[in-house]
Amino acid sequence: MKKIAIQGVPGSYHDIAAHKFFKDEKIELICCNTFEEVFDNLKKDSSIIGMIAIENTIAGSLLHNYELLRDSGATIIGEHKLRISHSIMCLPGEDWSTLTEVNSHPVALAQCRDFLQHHPQLKVVETEDTAGSARDIKEKGLKGHAAICSKYAAELYGMKILQEGIETNKHNFTRFLVICDPWMADELKDRSKINKANIVFSLPHNEGSLSQVLSIFSFYHINLTKIQSLPIIGREWEYLFYVDVMFNDYLRYKQSIDAVMPLTKALKILGEYAEGESTL
C-alpha cells in the first residue's frame, strides 16, 4: 500500500486529489500540518509519496511550494487537476437561524466572497484548513459555527450541508503535483506516457537572454504552458524562472534542454511526467 503525505486532514482537497490520482489503488494518508512537513516525511522515508498543491486558477501559484520543491531534491512524477467546489455546513441540529460564525482557510473564504457578502450576520474567521474546520466543529460541538469545505468532508465528519457550490467562480481548479524520491520515480511512472516537464533556471543579466531561451523552445516545438519567476534571495534583481513545458517528441524535448543549457545558469529538471487528468 502506498503512503501519501498531504497537507491537511482527511476530507481535505489534498485527500480528494490523492484518491483521484491513485484511483485504482489503496493508499494510506500521512496528514501533515504544513507543506514543510510533507517534504520532511519524504526525506525521512524514501518510500513515501507527496501530494502538494502548486497553483489555483483563481488564487494563483503557491510560490513557497516552488521553493520547497527545488530545495528538497524530490522529483515530480505526476499531476492532477481538481475542480474545487465549496459547501457550507454546520452541526446536524443547527440551521441558518442559529449560525453566527463561519470558519475556513483564507483562500476558500476568498473564493466564496460573493456568497459571504449575502450573509453579513456571519463572522468570518480564518483557520488553517478547510476540512479541519468541519472536523473541529463536530468534535468540539461548536454550536453557531459553520465551516466551508468539500462536500466529502461533510459526509466524513457527519456535518449538515446547508448549501453546495457556494464558490464565486465555478471555473475553480487546483493543480496538484505528485512528488517522490528520485530513486523511486521510474517505479511509479510510465515513461512511455511522458509529455510534460517542469524545469527551473536563472539567467545572466544580458539583453534578450530570456527571449533566446524561449526562441529555442519554439524551434524544437516545445509548448510552454507556464512561466513563474521568483526573486533569488540575496541577489538583487536576479530571478529564478520556473517553466512548465509540454511536448510530443521526448527526443526533441531533450535536445531543447541541451540547447538552452549553455544560455542558462543552474538549470534543473524538477520532473518529467504525463499530463494529469482534470476531475470534478
PDB file of C-alpha atoms in Angstrom:
ATOM      1  CA  MET A   1       0.000   0.000   0.000  1.00  0.00           C
ATOM      2  CA  LYS A   2       1.371   3.401  -0.981  1.00  0.00           C
ATOM      3  CA  LYS A   3       1.864   6.026   1.732  1.00  0.00           C
ATOM      4  CA  ILE A   4       0.877   9.524   0.597  1.00  0.00           C
ATOM      5  CA  ALA A   5       1.878  12.612   2.585  1.00  0.00           C
ATOM      6  CA  ILE A   6      -0.566  15.505   2.206  1.00  0.00           C
ATOM      7  CA  GLN A   7      -1.074  18.905   3.786  1.00  0.00           C
ATOM      8  CA  GLY A   8      -4.376  18.824   5.622  1.00  0.00           C
ATOM      9  CA  VAL A   9      -6.679  16.315   7.275  1.00  0.00           C
ATOM     10  CA  PRO A  10      -8.953  13.597   5.866  1.00  0.00           C
ATOM     11  CA  GLY A  11     -11.646  15.257   3.779  1.00  0.00           C
ATOM     12  CA  SER A  12      -9.322  17.998   2.534  1.00  0.00           C
ATOM     13  CA  TYR A  13      -8.896  18.733  -1.155  1.00  0.00           C
ATOM     14  CA  HIS A  14      -5.430  17.177  -0.966  1.00  0.00           C
ATOM     15  CA  ASP A  15      -7.101  13.993   0.286  1.00  0.00           C
ATOM     16  CA  ILE A  16      -9.570  14.050  -2.610  1.00  0.00           C
ATOM     17  CA  ALA A  17      -6.821  14.719  -5.171  1.00  0.00           C
ATOM     18  CA  ALA A  18      -4.685  11.870  -3.813  1.00  0.00           C
ATOM     19  CA  HIS A  19      -7.544   9.385  -4.082  1.00  0.00           C
ATOM     20  CA  LYS A  20      -8.384  10.624  -7.587  1.00  0.00           C
ATOM     21  CA  PHE A  21      -4.789  10.244  -8.776  1.00  0.00           C
ATOM     22  CA  PHE A  22      -4.369   6.795  -7.214  1.00  0.00           C
ATOM     23  CA  LYS A  23      -7.951   5.826  -8.044  1.00  0.00           C
ATOM     24  CA  ASP A  24      -7.270   2.130  -8.633  1.00  0.00           C
ATOM     25  CA  GLU A  25      -5.064   1.639  -5.586  1.00  0.00           C
ATOM     26  CA  LYS A  26      -5.368   1.533  -1.829  1.00  0.00           C
ATOM     27  CA  ILE A  27      -3.434   4.333  -0.175  1.00  0.00           C
ATOM     28  CA  GLU A  28      -2.562   5.351   3.363  1.00  0.00           C
ATOM     29  CA  LEU A  29      -2.614   9.073   4.086  1.00  0.00           C
ATOM     30  CA  ILE A  30       0.032  10.795   6.181  1.00  0.00           C
ATOM     31  CA  CYS A  31      -1.669  14.032   7.215  1.00  0.00           C
ATOM     32  CA  CYS A  32       0.670  16.987   7.755  1.00  0.00           C
ATOM     33  CA  ASN A  33       0.037  20.434   9.197  1.00  0.00           C
ATOM     34  CA  THR A  34       2.346  22.208   6.742  1.00  0.00           C
ATOM     35  CA  PHE A  35       3.917  21.675   3.336  1.00  0.00           C
ATOM     36  CA  GLU A  36       7.325  21.689   5.042  1.00  0.00           C
ATOM     37  CA  GLU A  37       6.179  18.654   7.000  1.00  0.00           C
ATOM     38  CA  VAL A  38       5.229  16.900   3.749  1.00  0.00           C
ATOM     39  CA  PHE A  39       8.773  17.314   2.438  1.00  0.00           C
ATOM     40  CA  ASP A  40      10.231  16.274   5.808  1.00  0.00           C
ATOM     41  CA  ASN A  41       8.337  12.985   5.548  1.00  0.00           C
ATOM     42  CA  LEU A  42       9.807  12.348   2.106  1.00  0.00           C
ATOM     43  CA  LYS A  43      13.309  12.947   3.461  1.00  0.00           C
ATOM     44  CA  LYS A  44      12.792  10.575   6.393  1.00  0.00           C
ATOM     45  CA  ASP A  45      11.318   7.746   4.315  1.00  0.00           C
ATOM     46  CA  SER A  46      12.128   7.455   0.602  1.00  0.00           C
ATOM     47  CA  SER A  47       9.106   5.191   0.040  1.00  0.00           C
ATOM     48  CA  ILE A  48       6.656   7.986   0.911  1.00  0.00           C
ATOM     49  CA  ILE A  49       4.991   9.905  -1.924  1.00  0.00           C
ATOM     50  CA  GLY A  50       3.948  13.538  -1.556  1.00  0.00           C
ATOM     51  CA  MET A  51       0.943  15.406  -2.943  1.00  0.00           C
ATOM     52  CA  ILE A  52       1.213  19.207  -2.966  1.00  0.00           C
ATOM     53  CA  ALA A  53      -0.936  21.968  -4.416  1.00  0.00           C
ATOM     54  CA  ILE A  54       1.075  24.175  -6.773  1.00  0.00           C
ATOM     55  CA  GLU A  55      -1.456  26.545  -8.354  1.00  0.00           C
ATOM     56  CA  ASN A  56      -5.102  27.523  -8.442  1.00  0.00           C
ATOM     57  CA  THR A  57      -6.937  29.076 -11.375  1.00  0.00           C
ATOM     58  CA  ILE A  58      -8.226  31.882  -9.128  1.00  0.00           C
ATOM     59  CA  ALA A  59      -5.739  32.300  -6.271  1.00  0.00           C
ATOM     60  CA  GLY A  60      -2.673  31.765  -8.483  1.00  0.00           C
ATOM     61  CA  SER A  61       0.573  29.968  -7.660  1.00  0.00           C
ATOM     62  CA  LEU A  62       1.680  28.694  -4.267  1.00  0.00           C
ATOM     63  CA  LEU A  63       5.065  30.359  -4.545  1.00  0.00           C
ATOM     64  CA  HIS A  64       6.580  28.862  -1.410  1.00  0.00           C
ATOM     65  CA  ASN A  65       5.944  25.355  -2.717  1.00  0.00           C
ATOM     66  CA  TYR A  66       8.122  26.078  -5.741  1.00  0.00           C
ATOM     67  CA  GLU A  67      10.998  26.882  -3.399  1.00  0.00           C
ATOM     68  CA  LEU A  68      10.363  23.836  -1.225  1.00  0.00           C
ATOM     69  CA  LEU A  69      10.319  21.593  -4.283  1.00  0.00           C
ATOM     70  CA  ARG A  70      13.550  22.987  -5.741  1.00  0.00           C
ATOM     71  CA  ASP A  71      15.404  22.751  -2.421  1.00  0.00           C
ATOM     72  CA  SER A  72      14.093  19.302  -1.487  1.00  0.00           C
ATOM     73  CA  GLY A  73      15.669  17.197  -4.200  1.00  0.00           C
ATOM     74  CA  ALA A  74      12.315  15.477  -4.770  1.00  0.00           C
ATOM     75  CA  THR A  75      11.099  14.892  -8.315  1.00  0.00           C
ATOM     76  CA  ILE A  76       7.659  15.313  -9.884  1.00  0.00           C
ATOM     77  CA  ILE A  77       6.114  12.105 -11.219  1.00  0.00           C
ATOM     78  CA  GLY A  78       2.580  13.264 -11.954  1.00  0.00           C
ATOM     79  CA  GLU A  79      -0.116  15.872 -11.556  1.00  0.00           C
ATOM     80  CA  HIS A  80      -3.851  16.102 -11.006  1.00  0.00           C
ATOM     81  CA  LYS A  81      -6.219  18.997 -11.681  1.00  0.00           C
ATOM     82  CA  LEU A  82      -9.152  19.014  -9.287  1.00  0.00           C
ATOM     83  CA  ARG A  83     -12.310  21.087  -9.621  1.00  0.00           C
ATOM     84  CA  ILE A  84     -12.775  22.884  -6.295  1.00  0.00           C
ATOM     85  CA  SER A  85     -16.382  23.180  -5.146  1.00  0.00           C
ATOM     86  CA  HIS A  86     -17.123  24.551  -1.693  1.00  0.00           C
ATOM     87  CA  SER A  87     -20.071  23.766   0.573  1.00  0.00           C
ATOM     88  CA  ILE A  88     -21.168  25.430   3.797  1.00  0.00           C
ATOM     89  CA  MET A  89     -22.080  23.097   6.654  1.00  0.00           C
ATOM     90  CA  CYS A  90     -22.934  23.028  10.339  1.00  0.00           C
ATOM     91  CA  LEU A  91     -23.780  20.637  13.158  1.00  0.00           C
ATOM     92  CA  PRO A  92     -26.779  18.383  12.376  1.00  0.00           C
ATOM     93  CA  GLY A  93     -29.061  20.090  14.896  1.00  0.00           C
ATOM     94  CA  GLU A  94     -28.492  23.613  13.602  1.00  0.00           C
ATOM     95  CA  ASP A  95     -29.625  25.760  10.693  1.00  0.00           C
ATOM     96  CA  TRP A  96     -29.210  29.271   9.297  1.00  0.00           C
ATOM     97  CA  SER A  97     -31.072  30.865  12.200  1.00  0.00           C
ATOM     98  CA  THR A  98     -28.556  29.640  14.793  1.00  0.00           C
ATOM     99  CA  LEU A  99     -25.311  30.401  12.964  1.00  0.00           C
ATOM    100  CA  THR A 100     -23.097  33.321  13.966  1.00  0.00           C
ATOM    101  CA  GLU A 101     -19.649  32.393  12.622  1.00  0.00           C
ATOM    102  CA  VAL A 102     -18.099  30.722   9.575  1.00  0.00           C
ATOM    103  CA  ASN A 103     -14.652  29.088   9.635  1.00  0.00           C
ATOM    104  CA  SER A 104     -12.337  28.066   6.792  1.00  0.00           C
ATOM    105  CA  HIS A 105      -8.958  28.510   5.162  1.00  0.00           C
ATOM    106  CA  PRO A 106      -8.432  32.106   3.924  1.00  0.00           C
ATOM    107  CA  VAL A 107      -8.192  31.020   0.265  1.00  0.00           C
ATOM    108  CA  ALA A 108     -11.523  29.183   0.482  1.00  0.00           C
ATOM    109  CA  LEU A 109     -13.116  32.183   2.181  1.00  0.00           C
ATOM    110  CA  ALA A 110     -11.835  34.472  -0.573  1.00  0.00           C
ATOM    111  CA  GLN A 111     -13.242  32.140  -3.218  1.00  0.00           C
ATOM    112  CA  CYS A 112     -16.677  32.403  -1.568  1.00  0.00           C
ATOM    113  CA  ARG A 113     -16.610  36.176  -1.099  1.00  0.00           C
ATOM    114  CA  ASP A 114     -19.844  36.886  -3.002  1.00  0.00           C
ATOM    115  CA  PHE A 115     -21.728  34.248  -1.021  1.00  0.00           C
ATOM    116  CA  LEU A 116     -20.443  35.599   2.299  1.00  0.00           C
ATOM    117  CA  GLN A 117     -21.431  39.147   1.378  1.00  0.00           C
ATOM    118  CA  HIS A 118     -25.022  37.925   1.219  1.00  0.00           C
ATOM    119  CA  HIS A 119     -24.696  36.623   4.791  1.00  0.00           C
ATOM    120  CA  PRO A 120     -23.297  39.605   6.723  1.00  0.00           C
ATOM    121  CA  GLN A 121     -24.580  38.142  10.003  1.00  0.00           C
ATOM    122  CA  LEU A 122     -21.797  35.538   9.881  1.00  0.00           C
ATOM    123  CA  LYS A 123     -18.474  36.493  11.430  1.00  0.00           C
ATOM    124  CA  VAL A 124     -15.712  35.257   9.101  1.00  0.00           C
ATOM    125  CA  VAL A 125     -12.850  33.529  10.941  1.00  0.00           C
ATOM    126  CA  GLU A 126      -9.777  32.177   9.159  1.00  0.00           C
ATOM    127  CA  THR A 127      -8.440  28.727  10.061  1.00  0.00           C
ATOM    128  CA  GLU A 128      -5.554  26.552   8.886  1.00  0.00           C
ATOM    129  CA  ASP A 129      -7.580  24.002   6.953  1.00  0.00           C
ATOM    130  CA  THR A 130     -10.946  23.664   5.203  1.00  0.00           C
ATOM    131  CA  ALA A 131     -11.790  20.123   6.269  1.00  0.00           C
ATOM    132  CA  GLY A 132     -10.100  20.726   9.615  1.00  0.00           C
ATOM    133  CA  SER A 133     -12.714  23.392  10.330  1.00  0.00           C
ATOM    134  CA  ALA A 134     -15.527  20.876   9.850  1.00  0.00           C
ATOM    135  CA  ARG A 135     -13.727  18.301  11.980  1.00  0.00           C
ATOM    136  CA  ASP A 136     -13.159  20.769  14.827  1.00  0.00           C
ATOM    137  CA  ILE A 137     -16.774  21.960  14.822  1.00  0.00           C
ATOM    138  CA  LYS A 138     -18.024  18.371  15.003  1.00  0.00           C
ATOM    139  CA  GLU A 139     -15.509  17.081  17.557  1.00  0.00           C
ATOM    140  CA  LYS A 140     -15.829  20.114  19.843  1.00  0.00           C
ATOM    141  CA  GLY A 141     -19.565  20.551  19.335  1.00  0.00           C
ATOM    142  CA  LEU A 142     -19.157  24.201  18.375  1.00  0.00           C
ATOM    143  CA  LYS A 143     -22.713  25.476  18.158  1.00  0.00           C
ATOM    144  CA  GLY A 144     -23.288  28.523  15.999  1.00  0.00           C
ATOM    145  CA  HIS A 145     -20.267  27.696  13.844  1.00  0.00           C
ATOM    146  CA  ALA A 146     -20.310  26.815  10.153  1.00  0.00           C
ATOM    147  CA  ALA A 147     -17.460  25.509   8.007  1.00  0.00           C
ATOM    148  CA  ILE A 148     -16.691  25.984   4.332  1.00  0.00           C
ATOM    149  CA  CYS A 149     -15.049  22.943   2.771  1.00  0.00           C
ATOM    150  CA  SER A 150     -15.745  19.998   0.478  1.00  0.00           C
ATOM    151  CA  LYS A 151     -18.974  18.010   0.383  1.00  0.00           C
ATOM    152  CA  TYR A 152     -16.830  14.953   1.079  1.00  0.00           C
ATOM    153  CA  ALA A 153     -15.657  16.475   4.379  1.00  0.00           C
ATOM    154  CA  ALA A 154     -19.274  16.980   5.451  1.00  0.00           C
ATOM    155  CA  GLU A 155     -20.023  13.320   4.784  1.00  0.00           C
ATOM    156  CA  LEU A 156     -16.840  12.218   6.535  1.00  0.00           C
ATOM    157  CA  TYR A 157     -17.482  14.180   9.729  1.00  0.00           C
ATOM    158  CA  GLY A 158     -21.262  13.884   9.837  1.00  0.00           C
ATOM    159  CA  MET A 159     -21.992  17.550   9.197  1.00  0.00           C
ATOM    160  CA  LYS A 160     -25.194  19.026   7.799  1.00  0.00           C
ATOM    161  CA  ILE A 161     -24.783  20.670   4.386  1.00  0.00           C
ATOM    162  CA  LEU A 162     -26.703  23.931   4.126  1.00  0.00           C
ATOM    163  CA  GLN A 163     -25.714  24.818   0.570  1.00  0.00           C
ATOM    164  CA  GLU A 164     -23.389  23.407  -2.086  1.00  0.00           C
ATOM    165  CA  GLY A 165     -21.421  25.165  -4.802  1.00  0.00           C
ATOM    166  CA  ILE A 166     -21.032  28.475  -2.974  1.00  0.00           C
ATOM    167  CA  GLU A 167     -17.762  29.452  -4.692  1.00  0.00           C
ATOM    168  CA  THR A 168     -17.983  32.673  -6.713  1.00  0.00           C
ATOM    169  CA  ASN A 169     -16.256  31.357  -9.824  1.00  0.00           C
ATOM    170  CA  LYS A 170     -17.237  27.882 -10.962  1.00  0.00           C
ATOM    171  CA  HIS A 171     -14.069  27.552 -13.076  1.00  0.00           C
ATOM    172  CA  ASN A 172     -12.091  26.892  -9.920  1.00  0.00           C
ATOM    173  CA  PHE A 173      -9.384  24.257 -10.331  1.00  0.00           C
ATOM    174  CA  THR A 174      -6.304  23.446  -8.268  1.00  0.00           C
ATOM    175  CA  ARG A 175      -3.332  21.655  -9.784  1.00  0.00           C
ATOM    176  CA  PHE A 176      -1.585  19.189  -7.509  1.00  0.00           C
ATOM    177  CA  LEU A 177       1.870  17.721  -8.065  1.00  0.00           C
ATOM    178  CA  VAL A 178       2.794  14.166  -7.114  1.00  0.00           C
ATOM    179  CA  ILE A 179       6.379  14.035  -5.864  1.00  0.00           C
ATOM    180  CA  CYS A 180       8.779  11.398  -4.599  1.00  0.00           C
ATOM    181  CA  ASP A 181      12.410  10.478  -4.066  1.00  0.00           C
ATOM    182  CA  PRO A 182      14.190  10.386  -7.472  1.00  0.00           C
ATOM    183  CA  TRP A 183      15.236   6.784  -6.851  1.00  0.00           C
ATOM    184  CA  MET A 184      11.555   5.799  -6.756  1.00  0.00           C
ATOM    185  CA  ALA A 185      10.481   7.737  -9.850  1.00  0.00           C
ATOM    186  CA  ASP A 186      10.930   5.065 -12.515  1.00  0.00           C
ATOM    187  CA  GLU A 187       8.900   2.571 -10.485  1.00  0.00           C
ATOM    188  CA  LEU A 188       5.986   4.984 -10.116  1.00  0.00           C
ATOM    189  CA  LYS A 189       5.523   6.407 -13.613  1.00  0.00           C
ATOM    190  CA  ASP A 190       5.104   5.109 -17.149  1.00  0.00           C
ATOM    191  CA  ARG A 191       7.959   6.613 -19.164  1.00  0.00           C
ATOM    192  CA  SER A 192       6.142   5.921 -22.437  1.00  0.00           C
ATOM    193  CA  LYS A 193       3.468   8.472 -21.482  1.00  0.00           C
ATOM    194  CA  ILE A 194       5.782  11.334 -20.506  1.00  0.00           C
ATOM    195  CA  ASN A 195       4.795  14.537 -22.320  1.00  0.00           C
ATOM    196  CA  LYS A 196       5.350  17.246 -19.719  1.00  0.00           C
ATOM    197  CA  ALA A 197       8.246  18.586 -17.659  1.00  0.00           C
ATOM    198  CA  ASN A 198       8.988  21.245 -15.056  1.00  0.00           C
ATOM    199  CA  ILE A 199      12.350  22.994 -15.166  1.00  0.00           C
ATOM    200  CA  VAL A 200      13.944  25.846 -13.240  1.00  0.00           C
ATOM    201  CA  PHE A 201      16.866  28.077 -14.182  1.00  0.00           C
ATOM    202  CA  SER A 202      18.310  31.543 -13.756  1.00  0.00           C
ATOM    203  CA  LEU A 203      19.658  33.805 -16.488  1.00  0.00           C
ATOM    204  CA  PRO A 204      22.604  36.162 -16.849  1.00  0.00           C
ATOM    205  CA  HIS A 205      21.906  39.895 -16.966  1.00  0.00           C
ATOM    206  CA  ASN A 206      22.254  40.041 -20.732  1.00  0.00           C
ATOM    207  CA  GLU A 207      19.936  41.730 -23.193  1.00  0.00           C
ATOM    208  CA  GLY A 208      17.461  39.251 -24.665  1.00  0.00           C
ATOM    209  CA  SER A 209      18.604  36.306 -22.508  1.00  0.00           C
ATOM    210  CA  LEU A 210      15.069  35.095 -21.792  1.00  0.00           C
ATOM    211  CA  SER A 211      13.991  35.706 -25.374  1.00  0.00           C
ATOM    212  CA  GLN A 212      16.818  33.481 -26.616  1.00  0.00           C
ATOM    213  CA  VAL A 213      15.717  30.610 -24.390  1.00  0.00           C
ATOM    214  CA  LEU A 214      12.097  30.928 -25.473  1.00  0.00           C
ATOM    215  CA  SER A 215      13.114  31.012 -29.134  1.00  0.00           C
ATOM    216  CA  ILE A 216      14.989  27.730 -28.753  1.00  0.00           C
ATOM    217  CA  PHE A 217      11.983  26.043 -27.171  1.00  0.00           C
ATOM    218  CA  SER A 218       9.854  27.331 -30.035  1.00  0.00           C
ATOM    219  CA  PHE A 219      12.320  25.982 -32.606  1.00  0.00           C
ATOM    220  CA  TYR A 220      12.059  22.498 -31.082  1.00  0.00           C
ATOM    221  CA  HIS A 221       8.233  22.727 -30.972  1.00  0.00           C
ATOM    222  CA  ILE A 222       8.140  22.748 -27.177  1.00  0.00           C
ATOM    223  CA  ASN A 223       4.948  24.255 -25.777  1.00  0.00           C
ATOM    224  CA  LEU A 224       5.484  26.491 -22.741  1.00  0.00           C
ATOM    225  CA  THR A 225       2.372  26.193 -20.585  1.00  0.00           C
ATOM    226  CA  LYS A 226       3.585  28.307 -17.675  1.00  0.00           C
ATOM    227  CA  ILE A 227       6.409  30.635 -16.636  1.00  0.00           C
ATOM    228  CA  GLN A 228       6.742  31.678 -12.993  1.00  0.00           C
ATOM    229  CA  SER A 229       9.542  33.951 -11.805  1.00  0.00           C
ATOM    230  CA  LEU A 230      10.741  34.242  -8.211  1.00  0.00           C
ATOM    231  CA  PRO A 231      13.448  36.548  -6.862  1.00  0.00           C
ATOM    232  CA  ILE A 232      16.731  34.982  -5.765  1.00  0.00           C
ATOM    233  CA  ILE A 233      17.150  35.948  -2.118  1.00  0.00           C
ATOM    234  CA  GLY A 234      20.350  37.900  -1.532  1.00  0.00           C
ATOM    235  CA  ARG A 235      20.925  38.680  -5.212  1.00  0.00           C
ATOM    236  CA  GLU A 236      19.200  41.917  -6.141  1.00  0.00           C
ATOM    237  CA  TRP A 237      17.104  41.863  -9.323  1.00  0.00           C
ATOM    238  CA  GLU A 238      18.024  38.296 -10.197  1.00  0.00           C
ATOM    239  CA  TYR A 239      15.313  35.710 -10.666  1.00  0.00           C
ATOM    240  CA  LEU A 240      14.653  32.006 -10.931  1.00  0.00           C
ATOM    241  CA  PHE A 241      12.350  31.016 -13.772  1.00  0.00           C
ATOM    242  CA  TYR A 242      10.104  28.006 -13.199  1.00  0.00           C
ATOM    243  CA  VAL A 243       8.876  26.756 -16.561  1.00  0.00           C
ATOM    244  CA  ASP A 244       6.314  24.072 -17.424  1.00  0.00           C
ATOM    245  CA  VAL A 245       6.691  22.607 -20.906  1.00  0.00           C
ATOM    246  CA  MET A 246       4.753  20.073 -22.960  1.00  0.00           C
ATOM    247  CA  PHE A 247       5.958  18.087 -25.948  1.00  0.00           C
ATOM    248  CA  ASN A 248       5.032  15.282 -28.328  1.00  0.00           C
ATOM    249  CA  ASP A 249       8.571  14.105 -29.012  1.00  0.00           C
ATOM    250  CA  TYR A 250      10.726  13.258 -25.985  1.00  0.00           C
ATOM    251  CA  LEU A 251      13.946  13.323 -28.021  1.00  0.00           C
ATOM    252  CA  ARG A 252      13.286  16.850 -29.298  1.00  0.00           C
ATOM    253  CA  TYR A 253      12.492  17.920 -25.737  1.00  0.00           C
ATOM    254  CA  LYS A 254      15.859  16.577 -24.541  1.00  0.00           C
ATOM    255  CA  GLN A 255      17.572  18.307 -27.467  1.00  0.00           C
ATOM    256  CA  SER A 256      15.928  21.590 -26.471  1.00  0.00           C
ATOM    257  CA  ILE A 257      17.211  21.206 -22.909  1.00  0.00           C
ATOM    258  CA  ASP A 258      20.730  20.595 -24.230  1.00  0.00           C
ATOM    259  CA  ALA A 259      20.408  23.674 -26.446  1.00  0.00           C
ATOM    260  CA  VAL A 260      19.292  26.065 -23.685  1.00  0.00           C
ATOM    261  CA  MET A 261      21.705  24.725 -21.069  1.00  0.00           C
ATOM    262  CA  PRO A 262      24.652  26.965 -22.126  1.00  0.00           C
ATOM    263  CA  LEU A 263      22.391  30.046 -22.054  1.00  0.00           C
ATOM    264  CA  THR A 264      21.131  29.479 -18.506  1.00  0.00           C
ATOM    265  CA  LYS A 265      22.578  29.148 -15.035  1.00  0.00           C
ATOM    266  CA  ALA A 266      21.828  26.254 -12.664  1.00  0.00           C
ATOM    267  CA  LEU A 267      19.204  24.635 -14.905  1.00  0.00           C
ATOM    268  CA  LYS A 268      17.454  21.799 -13.108  1.00  0.00           C
ATOM    269  CA  ILE A 269      14.733  19.420 -14.259  1.00  0.00           C
ATOM    270  CA  LEU A 270      12.198  19.158 -11.433  1.00  0.00           C
ATOM    271  CA  GLY A 271      10.304  16.302 -13.033  1.00  0.00           C
ATOM    272  CA  GLU A 272       9.116  14.625 -16.229  1.00  0.00           C
ATOM    273  CA  TYR A 273       5.661  13.072 -16.276  1.00  0.00           C
ATOM    274  CA  ALA A 274       2.382  12.577 -18.112  1.00  0.00           C
ATOM    275  CA  GLU A 275      -0.078  15.461 -18.234  1.00  0.00           C
ATOM    276  CA  GLY A 276      -2.651  14.990 -15.499  1.00  0.00           C
ATOM    277  CA  GLU A 277      -6.381  14.496 -15.724  1.00  0.00           C
ATOM    278  CA  SER A 278      -8.976  17.042 -14.649  1.00  0.00           C
ATOM    279  CA  THR A 279     -11.757  15.753 -12.394  1.00  0.00           C
ATOM    280  CA  LEU A 280     -14.816  17.190 -10.715  1.00  0.00           C
TER     281      LEU A 280
END
